[in-house]
Coordinates of C-alpha atoms and ligand atoms in Angstrom, one line a residue:
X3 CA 20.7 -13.1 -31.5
X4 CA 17.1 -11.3 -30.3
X5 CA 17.1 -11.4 -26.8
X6 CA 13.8 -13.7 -26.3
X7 CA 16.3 -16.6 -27.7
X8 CA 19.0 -15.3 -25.4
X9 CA 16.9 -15.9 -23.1
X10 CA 16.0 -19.1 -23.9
X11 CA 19.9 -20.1 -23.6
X12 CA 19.9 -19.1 -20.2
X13 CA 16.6 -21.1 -19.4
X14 CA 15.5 -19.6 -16.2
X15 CA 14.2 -15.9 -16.3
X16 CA 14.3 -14.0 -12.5
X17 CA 10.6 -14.6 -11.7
X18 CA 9.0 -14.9 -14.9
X19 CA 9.7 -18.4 -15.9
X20 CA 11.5 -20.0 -19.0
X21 CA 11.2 -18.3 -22.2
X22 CA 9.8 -21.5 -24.2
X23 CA 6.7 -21.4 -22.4
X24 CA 5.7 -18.6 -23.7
X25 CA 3.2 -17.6 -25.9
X26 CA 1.8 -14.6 -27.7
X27 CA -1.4 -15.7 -26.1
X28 CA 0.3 -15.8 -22.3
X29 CA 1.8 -12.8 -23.1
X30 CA -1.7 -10.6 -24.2
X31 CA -3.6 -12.5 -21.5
X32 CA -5.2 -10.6 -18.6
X33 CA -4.2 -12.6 -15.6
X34 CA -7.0 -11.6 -12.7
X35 CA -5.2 -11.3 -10.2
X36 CA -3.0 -9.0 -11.3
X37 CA -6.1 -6.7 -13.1
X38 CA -8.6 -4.2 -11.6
X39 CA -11.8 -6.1 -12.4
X40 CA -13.4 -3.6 -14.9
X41 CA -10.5 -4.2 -16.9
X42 CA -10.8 -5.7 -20.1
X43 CA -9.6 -6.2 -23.6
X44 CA -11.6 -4.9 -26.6
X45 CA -11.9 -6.2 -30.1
X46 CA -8.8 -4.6 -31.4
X47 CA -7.0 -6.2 -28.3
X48 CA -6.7 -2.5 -26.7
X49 CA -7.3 -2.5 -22.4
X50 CA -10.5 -1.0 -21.5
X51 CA -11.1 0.1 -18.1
X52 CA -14.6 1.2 -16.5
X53 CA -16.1 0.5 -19.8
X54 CA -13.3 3.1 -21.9
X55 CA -10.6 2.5 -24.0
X56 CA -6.7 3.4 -22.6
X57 CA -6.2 5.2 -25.9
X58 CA -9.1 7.4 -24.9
X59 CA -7.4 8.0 -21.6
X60 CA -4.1 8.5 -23.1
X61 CA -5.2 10.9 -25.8
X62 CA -7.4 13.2 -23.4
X63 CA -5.0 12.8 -19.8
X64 CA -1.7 12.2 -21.5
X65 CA 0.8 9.6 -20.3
X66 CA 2.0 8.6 -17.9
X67 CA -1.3 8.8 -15.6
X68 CA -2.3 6.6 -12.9
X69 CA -5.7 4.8 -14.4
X70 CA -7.8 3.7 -11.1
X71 CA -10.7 1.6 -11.6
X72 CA -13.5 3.6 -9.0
X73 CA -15.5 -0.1 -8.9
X74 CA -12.4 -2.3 -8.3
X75 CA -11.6 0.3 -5.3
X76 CA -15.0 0.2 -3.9
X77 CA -15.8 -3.4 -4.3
X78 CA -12.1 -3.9 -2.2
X79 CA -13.2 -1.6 0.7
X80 CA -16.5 -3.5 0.6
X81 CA -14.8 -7.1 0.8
X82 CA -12.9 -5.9 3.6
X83 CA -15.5 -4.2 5.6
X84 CA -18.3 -7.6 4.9
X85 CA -14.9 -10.4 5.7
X86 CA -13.8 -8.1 8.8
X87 CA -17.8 -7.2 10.1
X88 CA -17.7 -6.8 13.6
X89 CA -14.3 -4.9 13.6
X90 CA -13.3 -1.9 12.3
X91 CA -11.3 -1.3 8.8
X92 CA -8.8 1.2 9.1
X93 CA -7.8 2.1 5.3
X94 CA -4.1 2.8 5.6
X95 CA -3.7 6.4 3.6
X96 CA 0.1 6.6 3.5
X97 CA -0.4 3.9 0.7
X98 CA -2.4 6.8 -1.5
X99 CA -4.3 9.6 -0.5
X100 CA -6.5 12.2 -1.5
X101 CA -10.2 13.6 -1.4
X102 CA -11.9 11.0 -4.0
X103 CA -10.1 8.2 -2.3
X104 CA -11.3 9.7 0.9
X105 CA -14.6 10.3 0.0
X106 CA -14.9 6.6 -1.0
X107 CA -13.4 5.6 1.8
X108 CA -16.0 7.1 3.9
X109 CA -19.4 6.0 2.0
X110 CA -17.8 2.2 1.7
X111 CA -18.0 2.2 5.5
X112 CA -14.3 2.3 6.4
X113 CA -12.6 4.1 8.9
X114 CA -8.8 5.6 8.0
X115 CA -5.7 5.4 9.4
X116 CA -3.2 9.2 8.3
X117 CA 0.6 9.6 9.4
X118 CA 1.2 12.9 9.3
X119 CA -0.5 16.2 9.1
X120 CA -0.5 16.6 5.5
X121 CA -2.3 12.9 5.4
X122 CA -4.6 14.6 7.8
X123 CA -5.2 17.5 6.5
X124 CA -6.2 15.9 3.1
X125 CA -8.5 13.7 5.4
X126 CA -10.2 16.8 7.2
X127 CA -10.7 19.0 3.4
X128 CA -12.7 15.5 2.0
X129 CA -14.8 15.8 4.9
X130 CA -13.9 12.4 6.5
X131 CA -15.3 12.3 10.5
X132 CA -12.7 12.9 12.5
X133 CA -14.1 10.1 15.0
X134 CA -13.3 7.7 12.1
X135 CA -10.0 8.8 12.1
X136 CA -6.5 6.8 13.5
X137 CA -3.3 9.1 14.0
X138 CA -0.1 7.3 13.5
X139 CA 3.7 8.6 13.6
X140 CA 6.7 7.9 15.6
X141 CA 7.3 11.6 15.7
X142 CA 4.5 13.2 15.6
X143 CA 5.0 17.4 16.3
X144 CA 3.0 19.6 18.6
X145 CA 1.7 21.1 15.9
X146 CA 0.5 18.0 14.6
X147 CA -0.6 17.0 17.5
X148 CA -2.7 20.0 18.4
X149 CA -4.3 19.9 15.0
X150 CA -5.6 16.2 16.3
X151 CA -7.1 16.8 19.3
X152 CA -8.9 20.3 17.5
X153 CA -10.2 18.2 15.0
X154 CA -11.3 15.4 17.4
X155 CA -9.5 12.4 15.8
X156 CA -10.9 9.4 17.0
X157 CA -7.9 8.1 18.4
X158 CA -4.0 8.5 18.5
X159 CA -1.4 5.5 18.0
X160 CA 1.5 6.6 20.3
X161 CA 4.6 5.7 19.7
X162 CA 7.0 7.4 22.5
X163 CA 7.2 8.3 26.3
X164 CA 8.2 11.5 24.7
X165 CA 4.7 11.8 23.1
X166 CA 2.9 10.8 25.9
X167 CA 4.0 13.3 27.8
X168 CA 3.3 16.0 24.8
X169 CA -0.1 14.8 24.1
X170 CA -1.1 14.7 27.4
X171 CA -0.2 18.6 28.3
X172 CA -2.0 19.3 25.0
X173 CA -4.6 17.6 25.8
X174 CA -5.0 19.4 29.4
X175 CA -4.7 22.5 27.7
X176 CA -7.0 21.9 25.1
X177 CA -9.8 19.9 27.7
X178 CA -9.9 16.9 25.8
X179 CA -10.0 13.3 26.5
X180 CA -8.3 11.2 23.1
X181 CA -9.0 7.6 22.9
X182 CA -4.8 6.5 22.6
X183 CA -3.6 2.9 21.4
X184 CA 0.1 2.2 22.6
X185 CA 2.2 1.2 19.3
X186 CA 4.0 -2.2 20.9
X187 CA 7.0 -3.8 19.1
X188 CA 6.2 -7.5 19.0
X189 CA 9.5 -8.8 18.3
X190 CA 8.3 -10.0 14.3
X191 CA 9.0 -8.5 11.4
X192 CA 7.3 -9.9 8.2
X193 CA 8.4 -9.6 4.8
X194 CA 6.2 -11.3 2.3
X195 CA 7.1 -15.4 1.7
X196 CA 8.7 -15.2 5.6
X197 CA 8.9 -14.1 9.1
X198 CA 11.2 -13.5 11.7
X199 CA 9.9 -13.9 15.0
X200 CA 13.3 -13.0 17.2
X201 CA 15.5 -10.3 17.4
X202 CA 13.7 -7.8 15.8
X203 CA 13.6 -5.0 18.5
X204 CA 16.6 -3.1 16.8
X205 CA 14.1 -0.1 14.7
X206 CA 12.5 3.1 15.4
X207 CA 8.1 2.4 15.5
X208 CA 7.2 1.1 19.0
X209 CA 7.6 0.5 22.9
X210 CA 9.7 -2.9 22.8
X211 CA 7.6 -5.7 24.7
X212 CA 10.6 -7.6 25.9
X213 CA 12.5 -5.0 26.8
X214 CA 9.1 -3.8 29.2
X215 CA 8.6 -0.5 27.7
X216 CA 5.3 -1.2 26.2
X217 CA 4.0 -2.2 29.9
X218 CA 5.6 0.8 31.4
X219 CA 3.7 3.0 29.0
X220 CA 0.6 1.5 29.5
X221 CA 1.5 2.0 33.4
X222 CA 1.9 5.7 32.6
X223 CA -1.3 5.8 30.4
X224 CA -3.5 4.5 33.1
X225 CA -2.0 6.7 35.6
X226 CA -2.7 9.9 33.2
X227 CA -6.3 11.4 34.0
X228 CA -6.1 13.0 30.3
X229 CA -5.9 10.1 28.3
X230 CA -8.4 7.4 27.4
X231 CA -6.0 4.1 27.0
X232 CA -8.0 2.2 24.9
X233 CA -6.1 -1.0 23.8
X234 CA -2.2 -2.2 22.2
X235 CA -1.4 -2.1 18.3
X236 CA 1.5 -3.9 16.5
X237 CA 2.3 -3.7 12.5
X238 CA 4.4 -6.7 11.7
X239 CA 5.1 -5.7 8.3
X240 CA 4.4 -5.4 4.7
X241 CA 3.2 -7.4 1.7
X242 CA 3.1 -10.2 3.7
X243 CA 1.1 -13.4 2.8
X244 CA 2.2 -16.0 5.6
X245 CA -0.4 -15.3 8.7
X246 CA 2.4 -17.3 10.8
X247 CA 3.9 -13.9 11.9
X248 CA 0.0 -12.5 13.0
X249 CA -0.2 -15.8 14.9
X250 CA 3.5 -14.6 16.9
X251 CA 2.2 -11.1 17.0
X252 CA -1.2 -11.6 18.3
X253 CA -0.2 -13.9 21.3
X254 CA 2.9 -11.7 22.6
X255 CA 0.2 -9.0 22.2
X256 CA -2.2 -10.7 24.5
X257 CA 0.1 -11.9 27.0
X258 CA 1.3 -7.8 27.2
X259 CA -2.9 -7.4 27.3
X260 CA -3.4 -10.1 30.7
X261 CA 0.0 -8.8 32.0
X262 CA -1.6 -5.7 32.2
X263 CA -4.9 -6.6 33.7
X264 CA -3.3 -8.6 36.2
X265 CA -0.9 -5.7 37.2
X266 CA -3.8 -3.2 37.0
X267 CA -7.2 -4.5 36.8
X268 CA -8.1 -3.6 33.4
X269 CA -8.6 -5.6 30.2
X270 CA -8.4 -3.0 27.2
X271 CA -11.0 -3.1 25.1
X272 CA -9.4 -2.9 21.6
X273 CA -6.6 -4.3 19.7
X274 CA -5.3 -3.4 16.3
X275 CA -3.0 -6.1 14.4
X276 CA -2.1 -3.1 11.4
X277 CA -1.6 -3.7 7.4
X278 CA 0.5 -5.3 6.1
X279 CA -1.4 -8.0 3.9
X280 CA 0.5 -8.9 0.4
X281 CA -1.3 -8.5 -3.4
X282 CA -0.1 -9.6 -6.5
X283 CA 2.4 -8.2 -8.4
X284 CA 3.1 -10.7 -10.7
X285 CA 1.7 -14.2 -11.7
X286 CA 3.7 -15.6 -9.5
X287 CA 1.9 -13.9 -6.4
X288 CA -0.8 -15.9 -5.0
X289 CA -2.2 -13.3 -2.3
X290 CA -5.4 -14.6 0.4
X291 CA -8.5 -13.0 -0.2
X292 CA -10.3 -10.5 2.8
X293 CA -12.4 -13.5 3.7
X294 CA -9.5 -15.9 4.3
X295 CA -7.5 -13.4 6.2
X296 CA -10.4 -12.2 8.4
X297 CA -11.3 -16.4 9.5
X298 CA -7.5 -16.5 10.0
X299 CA -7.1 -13.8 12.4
X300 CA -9.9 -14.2 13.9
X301 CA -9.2 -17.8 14.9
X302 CA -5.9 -16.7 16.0
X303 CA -7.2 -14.2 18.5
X304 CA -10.0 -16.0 19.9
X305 CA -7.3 -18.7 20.7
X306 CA -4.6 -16.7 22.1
X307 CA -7.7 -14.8 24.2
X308 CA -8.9 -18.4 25.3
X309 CA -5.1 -19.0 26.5
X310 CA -4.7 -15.9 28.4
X311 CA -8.3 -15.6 29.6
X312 CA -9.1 -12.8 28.3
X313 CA -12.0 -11.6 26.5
X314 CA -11.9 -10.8 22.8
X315 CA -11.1 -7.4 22.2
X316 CA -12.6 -5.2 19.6
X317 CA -10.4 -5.8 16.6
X318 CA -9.3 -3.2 14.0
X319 CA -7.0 -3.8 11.3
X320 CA -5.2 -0.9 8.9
X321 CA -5.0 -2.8 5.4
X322 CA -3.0 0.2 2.8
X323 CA -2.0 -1.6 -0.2
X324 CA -4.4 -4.4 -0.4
X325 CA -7.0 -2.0 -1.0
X326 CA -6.0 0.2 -3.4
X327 CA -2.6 -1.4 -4.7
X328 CA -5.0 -3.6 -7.5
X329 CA -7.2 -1.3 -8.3
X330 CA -4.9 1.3 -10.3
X331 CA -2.4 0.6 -13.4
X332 CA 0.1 3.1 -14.7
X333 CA -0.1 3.7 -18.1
X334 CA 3.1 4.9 -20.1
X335 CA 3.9 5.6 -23.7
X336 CA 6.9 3.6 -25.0
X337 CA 9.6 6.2 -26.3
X338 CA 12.2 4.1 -27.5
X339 CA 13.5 0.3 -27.8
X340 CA 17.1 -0.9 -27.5
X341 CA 18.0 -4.5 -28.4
X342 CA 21.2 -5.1 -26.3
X343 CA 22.6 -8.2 -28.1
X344 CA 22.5 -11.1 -26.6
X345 CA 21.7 -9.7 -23.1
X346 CA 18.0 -8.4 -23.7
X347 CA 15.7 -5.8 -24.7
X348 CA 14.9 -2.2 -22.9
X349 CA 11.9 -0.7 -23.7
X350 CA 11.8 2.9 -22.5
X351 CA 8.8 4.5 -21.2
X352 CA 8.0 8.3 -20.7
X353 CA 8.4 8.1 -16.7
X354 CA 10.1 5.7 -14.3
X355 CA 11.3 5.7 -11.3
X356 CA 9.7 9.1 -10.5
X357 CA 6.3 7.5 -10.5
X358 CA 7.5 4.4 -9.5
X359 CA 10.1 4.4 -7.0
X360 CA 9.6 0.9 -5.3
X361 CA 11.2 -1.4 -8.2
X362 CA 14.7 1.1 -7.6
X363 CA 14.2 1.1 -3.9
X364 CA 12.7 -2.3 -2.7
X365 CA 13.7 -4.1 -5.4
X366 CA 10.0 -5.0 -6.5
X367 CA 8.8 -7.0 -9.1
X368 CA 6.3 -5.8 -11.1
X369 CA 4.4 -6.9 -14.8
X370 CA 3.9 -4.8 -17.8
X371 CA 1.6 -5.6 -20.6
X372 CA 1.1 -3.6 -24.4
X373 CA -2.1 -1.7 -23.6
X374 CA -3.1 -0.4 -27.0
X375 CA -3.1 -3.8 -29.1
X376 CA -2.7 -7.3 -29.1
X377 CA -0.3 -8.8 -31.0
X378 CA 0.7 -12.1 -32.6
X379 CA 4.3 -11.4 -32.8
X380 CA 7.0 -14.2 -30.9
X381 CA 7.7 -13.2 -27.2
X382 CA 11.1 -11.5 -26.1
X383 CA 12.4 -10.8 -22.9
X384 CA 12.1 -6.9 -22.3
X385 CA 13.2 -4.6 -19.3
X386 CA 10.7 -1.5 -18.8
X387 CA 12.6 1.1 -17.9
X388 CA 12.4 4.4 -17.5
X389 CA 13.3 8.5 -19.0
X390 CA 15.9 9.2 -16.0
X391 CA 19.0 9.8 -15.9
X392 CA 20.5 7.0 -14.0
X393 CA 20.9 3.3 -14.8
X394 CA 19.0 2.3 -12.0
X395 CA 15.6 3.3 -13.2
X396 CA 13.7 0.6 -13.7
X397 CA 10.2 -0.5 -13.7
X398 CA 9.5 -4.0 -14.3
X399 CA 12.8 -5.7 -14.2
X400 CA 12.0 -9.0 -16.3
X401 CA 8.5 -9.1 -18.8
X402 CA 7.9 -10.9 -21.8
X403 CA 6.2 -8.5 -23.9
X404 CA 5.1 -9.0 -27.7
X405 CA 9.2 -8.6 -29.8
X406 CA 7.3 -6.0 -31.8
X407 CA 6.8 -3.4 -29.2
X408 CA 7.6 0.2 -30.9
X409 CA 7.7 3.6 -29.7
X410 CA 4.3 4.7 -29.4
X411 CA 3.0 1.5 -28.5
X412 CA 1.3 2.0 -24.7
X413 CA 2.4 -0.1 -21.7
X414 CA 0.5 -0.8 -18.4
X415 CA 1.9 -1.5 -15.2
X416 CA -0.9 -2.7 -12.9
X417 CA -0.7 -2.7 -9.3
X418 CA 0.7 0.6 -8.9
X419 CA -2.5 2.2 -6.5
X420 CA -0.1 1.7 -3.7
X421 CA 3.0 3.5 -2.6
X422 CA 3.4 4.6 -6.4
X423 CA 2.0 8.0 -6.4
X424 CA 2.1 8.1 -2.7
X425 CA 6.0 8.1 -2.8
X426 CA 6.6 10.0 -6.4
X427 CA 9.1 12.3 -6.8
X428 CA 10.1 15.1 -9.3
X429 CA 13.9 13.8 -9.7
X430 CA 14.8 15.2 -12.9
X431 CA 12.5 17.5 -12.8
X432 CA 9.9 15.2 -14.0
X433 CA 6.0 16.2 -13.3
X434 CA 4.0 13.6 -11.4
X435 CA 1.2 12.2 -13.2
X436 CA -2.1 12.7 -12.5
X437 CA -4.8 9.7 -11.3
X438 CA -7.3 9.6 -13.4
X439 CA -10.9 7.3 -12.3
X440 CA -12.6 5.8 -14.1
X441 CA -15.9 4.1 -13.9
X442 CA -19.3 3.5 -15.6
X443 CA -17.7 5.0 -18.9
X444 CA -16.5 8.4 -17.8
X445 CA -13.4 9.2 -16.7
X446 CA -12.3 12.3 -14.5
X447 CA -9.1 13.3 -12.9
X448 CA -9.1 13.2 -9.0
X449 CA -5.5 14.2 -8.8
X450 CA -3.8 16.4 -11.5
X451 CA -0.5 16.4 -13.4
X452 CA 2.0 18.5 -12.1
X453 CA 3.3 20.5 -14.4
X454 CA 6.5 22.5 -15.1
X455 CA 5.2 25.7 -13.8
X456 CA 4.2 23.8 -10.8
X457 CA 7.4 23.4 -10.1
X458 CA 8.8 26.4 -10.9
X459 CA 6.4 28.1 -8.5
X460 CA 8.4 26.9 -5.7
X461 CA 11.4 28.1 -7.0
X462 CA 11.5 31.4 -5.5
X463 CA 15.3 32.2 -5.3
Ligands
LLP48 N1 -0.4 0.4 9.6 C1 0.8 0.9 9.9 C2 1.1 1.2 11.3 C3 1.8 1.0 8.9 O1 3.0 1.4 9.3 C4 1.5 0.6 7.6 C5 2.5 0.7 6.6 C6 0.2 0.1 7.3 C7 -0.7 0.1 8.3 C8 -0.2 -0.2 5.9 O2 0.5 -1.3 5.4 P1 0.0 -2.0 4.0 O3 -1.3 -2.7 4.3 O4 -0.2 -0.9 3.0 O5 1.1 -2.9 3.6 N2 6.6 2.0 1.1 C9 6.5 0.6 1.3 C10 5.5 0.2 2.4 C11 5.7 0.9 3.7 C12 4.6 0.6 4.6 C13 4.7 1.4 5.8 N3 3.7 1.2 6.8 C14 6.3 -0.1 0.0 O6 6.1 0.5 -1.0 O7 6.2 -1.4 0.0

């Protein structure tokens, strides 16, 4: 039995739907809103991003390689910056960084959010204004710290009484001023479809609200002649689509925000809600658009400010993965294909779990497509997995992809521009693979492969 009819017998599929709905047509169809929007296919059924074919990309950059679409990027740092005018955009870097993505970054308008030194460091060589620049970290070292204030980041996020206390002798030392934002633990915690709003004190980011250690920092803050206390931030979450738990976060935020200007006098002029907001993965993701969110959150604060009497702060958000998650596929060369009767196909690509960590760790769903051709041949149920050793490597748990896939063939992966590269790791002694833009027709790499000597550079012993 081929596994597309074993899966048939078991009717329901994990997230992809029954297997007798399928079609070759569903299963060489582009579906938007999982696709960077240069992407296309060509005559011969082959992808084509920024106006050139994967096989190009493959035969010049190799595979794997992270393909990212330079005019799907901009156009999302643009949507964000036009839906959210009149606050300030905060491109989270943990979910990718490097000098391009910096760069554009920077001429779209946006400002950007770095959590650590190495983040900021890469920030600082790409030129970025400093003054543009948020400092996040729940641990963040002297070192790190000093680096900061010498630079002139725009302002810090702290996150500890521990770090007040550090930042503020720096900053004597160093006669600064930094504008600081106090990281407040709201009580949510969003995870895409849901929220919790209770109960959710128990982590390590954040002075707890209800526990009064947010208040007590601001207290501290206020009383410090150093340090410029400009307003309260909270991060819910990530890949979230339900604004419910912005709506929770927002008001316990603002009653923190009148509590404090009733105890002190002052009404802190900004307030950052954080990232967090959900993209597709698979057809089965229906995310909000920039637009929607930025009406929905603004709506929410005016309302809580009306409530509490306060006026309406000026509102920043720090979007990561909605930004740059759609605008890159990976692109992998298929190596071998197992038929394992009755149960299902695995079609092995030449990386894995070293370039994509998240399906092994998070247990995220993901969609693959055959990048080189179309084909007419009957669906099967495949798992893309990948060349390490351990049984856990997998990339897209559940795909329909055409049943004559053969080593050689070339598979994309889209929606892998956030926490992809960002988190990659060598296990087995793998290279990372580079990101390659594209855009207008030409390609060029903004991050290199690693290669084996790479790695044995470090190997000093
Ligand atoms: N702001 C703060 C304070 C954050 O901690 C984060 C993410 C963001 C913004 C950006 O969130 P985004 O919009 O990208 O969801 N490795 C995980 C995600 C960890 C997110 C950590 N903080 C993943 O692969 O799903």
């Amino acid at each position: 039995m081929r596994a597309h009819e074993a899966g048939a017998l078991h009717g329901d599929l994990g997230s992809r739907g029954p297997a007798w709905l399928r079609t070759p047509e569903d299963v060489n169809a582009l579906v938007p809103q999982l696709w960077p929007r240069t992407v296309t296919r060509d005559a011969a059924g082959a992808l084509e991003i920024g106006g050139v074919s994967v096989a190009e990309l493959a035969a010049d950059y190799g595979t794997p390689a992270y393909l990212l679409d330079e005019d799907d990027l901009r156009a999302r740092c643009r949507d964000f910056a036009s839906a959210f005018s009149g606050a300030d955009v905060y491109y989270a870097g943990k979910s990718f960084i490097c000098k391009a993505v910096v760069r554009v970054v920077e001429e779209e308008g946006l400002f950007l959010d770095v959590c650590s030194g190495g983040e900021l460091a890469v920030a600082l060589a790409a030129g970025f204004p400093p003054e543009r620049i948020g400092f996040h970290g729940n641990n963040k070292s002297e070192s790190e710290l000093r680096r900061a204030l010498e630079a002139g980041v725009g302002r810090i996020v702290v996150d500890s009484f521990y770090e007040i206390a550090r930042l503020s002798a720096l900053a004597t030392e160093l006669g600064k001023r930094p504008g600081v934002l106090i990281r407040v633990t709201v009580g949510v915690e969003a995870h895409t479809h849901e929220f919790i709003a209770t109960a959710h004190e128990d982590q390590k980011f954040g002075f707890s609200l209800a526990g009064g250690s947010a208040f007590a920092a601001a207290a501290q803050i206020l009383d410090d002649d150093v340090l410029d206390l400009r307003g309260l931030h909270s991060h819910i979450g990530s890949q979230i689509f339900d604004t419910s738990g912005f709506e929770v976060s927002a008001r316990r935020i603002l009653e923190l925000q009148a509590q404090i200007r009733d105890a002190r006098g002052v009404e802190l002029p900004e307030l950052d809600l954080g990232g967090g907001f959900g993209i597709a993965y698979t057809t089965q993701d229906d995310p909000s658009t920039p637009g929607d969110l930025a009406k929905r959150i603004n709506k929410i604060v005016e309302a809580e400010c009306e409530m509490a009497s306060l006026r309406k702060p000026h509102l920043s958000i720090e979007p990561g993965r909605a930004i740059v998650g759609p605008s890159v596929f990976t692109l992998y060369e298929v190596g071998t294909v197992k038929d394992r009767e009755g149960i299902r196909t695995y079609v092995s690509v030449d990386g894995g779990m070293s370039d994509n960590i998240r399906t092994a760790l998070y247990d995220a769903s993901y969609s693959a497509t055959m990048a080189n051709r179309r084909s007419d041949a009957e669906p099967m149920l495949a798992r893309v997995v990948g060349k390490h050793c351990e049984s856990g490597d997998i990339v897209v748990k559940d795909e329909f992809l055409p049943s004559d896939v053969q080593p050689g063939d070339l598979l994309a992966v889209p929606g892998t521009g956030a926490y992809c590269r960002s988190m990659a790791s060598n296990y087995n002694h793998v290279p990372r693979p580079p990101v390659v833009a594209v855009r207008d027709g030409a390609a060029r790499v903004i991050v290199r492969r690693e290669t084996e000597d790479d790695l044995l550079a470090l190997d000093v012993g």
